[in-house]
């Protein structure tokens, strides 16, 4: 289960730099250590702790390699052509365009955009879900929309 999560979080690019099974094993070991230290009490907390570590580590791995390679958040040649996702496109075209643009973001930012724009959560609710501040979510959401070429 954790290996599948690591594969999902690393994505196509991250899997080039880290083996998902190694990432899952390292994070599971960290969770077991937290259990032994009394920071975690239940199996659900253990899995949740490991899953959160996988997500954070995957984001760090992808960002580090993007930075080292000098990549921008938006692939070269992709210039925002519209000020919003709406317009004359039909639902299928919108879904394909949204999926393409979400691919330009790191996994955490794409998750924030999905929760706010698609699932309808408020930024405050997302902040509570991800255990961060509403200001952090607001800023990440704004920057993500900019990277996607969508005017907030």
PDB file of C-alpha atoms in Angstrom:
ATOM      1  CA  UNK A   1       0.000   0.000   0.000  1.00  0.00           C
ATOM      2  CA  UNK A   2       2.771   2.437   0.890  1.00  0.00           C
ATOM      3  CA  UNK A   3       4.753   1.546  -2.233  1.00  0.00           C
ATOM      4  CA  UNK A   4       1.717   2.373  -4.383  1.00  0.00           C
ATOM      5  CA  UNK A   5       1.397   5.702  -2.594  1.00  0.00           C
ATOM      6  CA  UNK A   6       5.106   6.397  -3.158  1.00  0.00           C
ATOM      7  CA  UNK A   7       4.704   5.630  -6.882  1.00  0.00           C
ATOM      8  CA  UNK A   8       1.740   7.987  -7.060  1.00  0.00           C
ATOM      9  CA  UNK A   9       3.447  10.785  -5.122  1.00  0.00           C
ATOM     10  CA  UNK A  10       6.736  10.553  -7.026  1.00  0.00           C
ATOM     11  CA  UNK A  11       4.972  10.493 -10.358  1.00  0.00           C
ATOM     12  CA  UNK A  12       6.678   9.863 -13.663  1.00  0.00           C
ATOM     13  CA  UNK A  13       9.547  12.283 -13.075  1.00  0.00           C
ATOM     14  CA  UNK A  14      10.244  11.492  -9.422  1.00  0.00           C
ATOM     15  CA  UNK A  15      10.499   7.765 -10.120  1.00  0.00           C
ATOM     16  CA  UNK A  16      13.627   8.533 -12.158  1.00  0.00           C
ATOM     17  CA  UNK A  17      15.400   9.764  -9.040  1.00  0.00           C
ATOM     18  CA  UNK A  18      14.031   7.537  -6.270  1.00  0.00           C
ATOM     19  CA  UNK A  19      12.746   3.990  -6.134  1.00  0.00           C
ATOM     20  CA  UNK A  20       9.186   3.998  -4.767  1.00  0.00           C
ATOM     21  CA  UNK A  21       9.742   0.836  -2.729  1.00  0.00           C
ATOM     22  CA  UNK A  22      12.853   2.330  -1.094  1.00  0.00           C
ATOM     23  CA  UNK A  23      10.984   5.529  -0.291  1.00  0.00           C
ATOM     24  CA  UNK A  24       8.077   3.568   1.200  1.00  0.00           C
ATOM     25  CA  UNK A  25      10.430   1.402   3.276  1.00  0.00           C
ATOM     26  CA  UNK A  26      12.364   4.403   4.654  1.00  0.00           C
ATOM     27  CA  UNK A  27       9.175   6.218   5.616  1.00  0.00           C
ATOM     28  CA  UNK A  28       7.663   3.089   7.181  1.00  0.00           C
ATOM     29  CA  UNK A  29      10.828   2.687   9.268  1.00  0.00           C
ATOM     30  CA  UNK A  30      10.529   6.305  10.436  1.00  0.00           C
ATOM     31  CA  UNK A  31       6.902   5.630  11.408  1.00  0.00           C
ATOM     32  CA  UNK A  32       7.911   2.530  13.392  1.00  0.00           C
ATOM     33  CA  UNK A  33      10.526   4.586  15.226  1.00  0.00           C
ATOM     34  CA  UNK A  34       7.835   7.148  16.072  1.00  0.00           C
ATOM     35  CA  UNK A  35       5.657   4.283  17.345  1.00  0.00           C
ATOM     36  CA  UNK A  36       8.480   2.995  19.529  1.00  0.00           C
ATOM     37  CA  UNK A  37       9.044   6.520  20.863  1.00  0.00           C
ATOM     38  CA  UNK A  38       5.372   6.736  21.858  1.00  0.00           C
ATOM     39  CA  UNK A  39       4.519   9.453  19.338  1.00  0.00           C
ATOM     40  CA  UNK A  40       2.088   7.103  17.563  1.00  0.00           C
ATOM     41  CA  UNK A  41      -0.398   4.811  19.299  1.00  0.00           C
ATOM     42  CA  UNK A  42      -2.503   3.039  16.658  1.00  0.00           C
ATOM     43  CA  UNK A  43      -1.979   1.251  13.374  1.00  0.00           C
ATOM     44  CA  UNK A  44      -4.000   3.942  11.566  1.00  0.00           C
ATOM     45  CA  UNK A  45      -1.707   6.631  12.974  1.00  0.00           C
ATOM     46  CA  UNK A  46       1.307   4.557  11.907  1.00  0.00           C
ATOM     47  CA  UNK A  47       0.080   4.301   8.312  1.00  0.00           C
ATOM     48  CA  UNK A  48      -0.942   7.966   8.279  1.00  0.00           C
ATOM     49  CA  UNK A  49       2.474   9.007   9.589  1.00  0.00           C
ATOM     50  CA  UNK A  50       4.255   6.943   6.937  1.00  0.00           C
ATOM     51  CA  UNK A  51       1.953   8.257   4.179  1.00  0.00           C
ATOM     52  CA  UNK A  52       2.576  11.853   5.194  1.00  0.00           C
ATOM     53  CA  UNK A  53       6.330  11.258   5.241  1.00  0.00           C
ATOM     54  CA  UNK A  54       6.135   9.720   1.759  1.00  0.00           C
ATOM     55  CA  UNK A  55       4.263  12.747   0.438  1.00  0.00           C
ATOM     56  CA  UNK A  56       6.736  15.226   1.956  1.00  0.00           C
ATOM     57  CA  UNK A  57       9.791  13.270   0.848  1.00  0.00           C
ATOM     58  CA  UNK A  58       8.440  12.850  -2.713  1.00  0.00           C
ATOM     59  CA  UNK A  59       7.803  16.574  -2.977  1.00  0.00           C
ATOM     60  CA  UNK A  60      11.331  17.273  -1.734  1.00  0.00           C
ATOM     61  CA  UNK A  61      12.871  14.793  -4.184  1.00  0.00           C
ATOM     62  CA  UNK A  62      11.050  16.236  -7.186  1.00  0.00           C
ATOM     63  CA  UNK A  63      11.765  19.837  -6.191  1.00  0.00           C
ATOM     64  CA  UNK A  64      15.450  19.141  -5.550  1.00  0.00           C
ATOM     65  CA  UNK A  65      15.971  17.563  -8.950  1.00  0.00           C
ATOM     66  CA  UNK A  66      13.924  20.212 -10.729  1.00  0.00           C
ATOM     67  CA  UNK A  67      16.030  22.883  -9.075  1.00  0.00           C
ATOM     68  CA  UNK A  68      19.302  21.103  -9.927  1.00  0.00           C
ATOM     69  CA  UNK A  69      18.189  20.684 -13.526  1.00  0.00           C
ATOM     70  CA  UNK A  70      17.040  24.295 -13.718  1.00  0.00           C
ATOM     71  CA  UNK A  71      13.485  23.344 -14.623  1.00  0.00           C
ATOM     72  CA  UNK A  72      10.707  25.833 -14.248  1.00  0.00           C
ATOM     73  CA  UNK A  73       7.346  24.855 -12.847  1.00  0.00           C
ATOM     74  CA  UNK A  74       5.862  25.131 -16.324  1.00  0.00           C
ATOM     75  CA  UNK A  75       7.480  23.045 -19.049  1.00  0.00           C
ATOM     76  CA  UNK A  76       9.342  25.082 -21.692  1.00  0.00           C
ATOM     77  CA  UNK A  77       7.213  26.071 -24.632  1.00  0.00           C
ATOM     78  CA  UNK A  78       4.007  26.097 -22.607  1.00  0.00           C
ATOM     79  CA  UNK A  79       2.838  29.666 -22.461  1.00  0.00           C
ATOM     80  CA  UNK A  80      -0.549  30.360 -20.956  1.00  0.00           C
ATOM     81  CA  UNK A  81      -2.870  31.074 -23.863  1.00  0.00           C
ATOM     82  CA  UNK A  82      -6.016  31.859 -21.907  1.00  0.00           C
ATOM     83  CA  UNK A  83      -6.791  33.850 -18.814  1.00  0.00           C
ATOM     84  CA  UNK A  84      -9.074  31.142 -17.448  1.00  0.00           C
ATOM     85  CA  UNK A  85     -10.068  27.522 -17.955  1.00  0.00           C
ATOM     86  CA  UNK A  86     -13.537  28.551 -19.072  1.00  0.00           C
ATOM     87  CA  UNK A  87     -14.452  29.737 -22.522  1.00  0.00           C
ATOM     88  CA  UNK A  88     -15.657  27.952 -25.603  1.00  0.00           C
ATOM     89  CA  UNK A  89     -14.291  24.550 -24.582  1.00  0.00           C
ATOM     90  CA  UNK A  90     -16.643  21.665 -23.859  1.00  0.00           C
ATOM     91  CA  UNK A  91     -16.436  19.603 -20.645  1.00  0.00           C
ATOM     92  CA  UNK A  92     -14.167  16.959 -22.160  1.00  0.00           C
ATOM     93  CA  UNK A  93     -11.751  19.590 -23.444  1.00  0.00           C
ATOM     94  CA  UNK A  94     -11.810  21.378 -20.085  1.00  0.00           C
ATOM     95  CA  UNK A  95     -11.049  18.153 -18.219  1.00  0.00           C
ATOM     96  CA  UNK A  96      -8.138  17.338 -20.539  1.00  0.00           C
ATOM     97  CA  UNK A  97      -6.781  20.884 -20.252  1.00  0.00           C
ATOM     98  CA  UNK A  98      -7.090  20.854 -16.461  1.00  0.00           C
ATOM     99  CA  UNK A  99      -5.332  17.490 -16.218  1.00  0.00           C
ATOM    100  CA  UNK A 100      -2.505  18.744 -18.435  1.00  0.00           C
ATOM    101  CA  UNK A 101      -2.088  21.928 -16.414  1.00  0.00           C
ATOM    102  CA  UNK A 102      -2.190  20.080 -13.076  1.00  0.00           C
ATOM    103  CA  UNK A 103       0.722  18.012 -14.388  1.00  0.00           C
ATOM    104  CA  UNK A 104       2.828  21.176 -14.362  1.00  0.00           C
ATOM    105  CA  UNK A 105       2.536  21.368 -10.554  1.00  0.00           C
ATOM    106  CA  UNK A 106       4.223  19.410  -7.809  1.00  0.00           C
ATOM    107  CA  UNK A 107       1.924  16.808  -6.202  1.00  0.00           C
ATOM    108  CA  UNK A 108       1.092  18.886  -3.111  1.00  0.00           C
ATOM    109  CA  UNK A 109       0.119  21.985  -5.105  1.00  0.00           C
ATOM    110  CA  UNK A 110      -1.967  19.917  -7.529  1.00  0.00           C
ATOM    111  CA  UNK A 111      -3.733  18.394  -4.522  1.00  0.00           C
ATOM    112  CA  UNK A 112      -4.524  21.868  -3.143  1.00  0.00           C
ATOM    113  CA  UNK A 113      -5.923  23.026  -6.500  1.00  0.00           C
ATOM    114  CA  UNK A 114      -8.057  19.884  -6.773  1.00  0.00           C
ATOM    115  CA  UNK A 115      -9.447  20.290  -3.251  1.00  0.00           C
ATOM    116  CA  UNK A 116     -10.306  23.975  -3.685  1.00  0.00           C
ATOM    117  CA  UNK A 117     -11.274  24.292  -7.358  1.00  0.00           C
ATOM    118  CA  UNK A 118     -12.785  20.875  -8.040  1.00  0.00           C
ATOM    119  CA  UNK A 119     -13.920  19.397  -4.723  1.00  0.00           C
ATOM    120  CA  UNK A 120     -15.212  22.731  -3.419  1.00  0.00           C
ATOM    121  CA  UNK A 121     -13.394  22.937  -0.092  1.00  0.00           C
ATOM    122  CA  UNK A 122     -12.547  26.376   1.239  1.00  0.00           C
ATOM    123  CA  UNK A 123      -8.893  27.288   1.616  1.00  0.00           C
ATOM    124  CA  UNK A 124      -9.400  27.285   5.402  1.00  0.00           C
ATOM    125  CA  UNK A 125     -10.793  23.731   5.266  1.00  0.00           C
ATOM    126  CA  UNK A 126      -7.870  22.579   3.138  1.00  0.00           C
ATOM    127  CA  UNK A 127      -5.453  24.199   5.602  1.00  0.00           C
ATOM    128  CA  UNK A 128      -7.037  22.231   8.441  1.00  0.00           C
ATOM    129  CA  UNK A 129      -6.928  18.994   6.409  1.00  0.00           C
ATOM    130  CA  UNK A 130      -3.241  19.465   5.569  1.00  0.00           C
ATOM    131  CA  UNK A 131      -2.362  20.832   9.017  1.00  0.00           C
ATOM    132  CA  UNK A 132      -1.005  24.146   7.802  1.00  0.00           C
ATOM    133  CA  UNK A 133      -2.099  27.770   7.874  1.00  0.00           C
ATOM    134  CA  UNK A 134      -4.811  29.252   5.651  1.00  0.00           C
ATOM    135  CA  UNK A 135      -2.292  31.877   4.490  1.00  0.00           C
ATOM    136  CA  UNK A 136       0.070  29.139   3.288  1.00  0.00           C
ATOM    137  CA  UNK A 137      -2.726  27.433   1.366  1.00  0.00           C
ATOM    138  CA  UNK A 138      -3.902  30.770  -0.094  1.00  0.00           C
ATOM    139  CA  UNK A 139      -0.420  31.586  -1.368  1.00  0.00           C
ATOM    140  CA  UNK A 140       0.233  28.079  -2.750  1.00  0.00           C
ATOM    141  CA  UNK A 141      -3.165  28.125  -4.461  1.00  0.00           C
ATOM    142  CA  UNK A 142      -2.518  31.556  -6.030  1.00  0.00           C
ATOM    143  CA  UNK A 143       0.939  30.549  -7.249  1.00  0.00           C
ATOM    144  CA  UNK A 144      -0.386  27.272  -8.591  1.00  0.00           C
ATOM    145  CA  UNK A 145      -3.053  29.053 -10.606  1.00  0.00           C
ATOM    146  CA  UNK A 146      -0.389  31.392 -11.970  1.00  0.00           C
ATOM    147  CA  UNK A 147       1.796  28.435 -12.976  1.00  0.00           C
ATOM    148  CA  UNK A 148      -1.205  26.867 -14.667  1.00  0.00           C
ATOM    149  CA  UNK A 149      -1.869  30.090 -16.578  1.00  0.00           C
ATOM    150  CA  UNK A 150      -5.202  30.660 -14.863  1.00  0.00           C
ATOM    151  CA  UNK A 151      -6.129  34.039 -13.428  1.00  0.00           C
ATOM    152  CA  UNK A 152      -7.300  33.659  -9.817  1.00  0.00           C
TER     153      UNK A 152
END
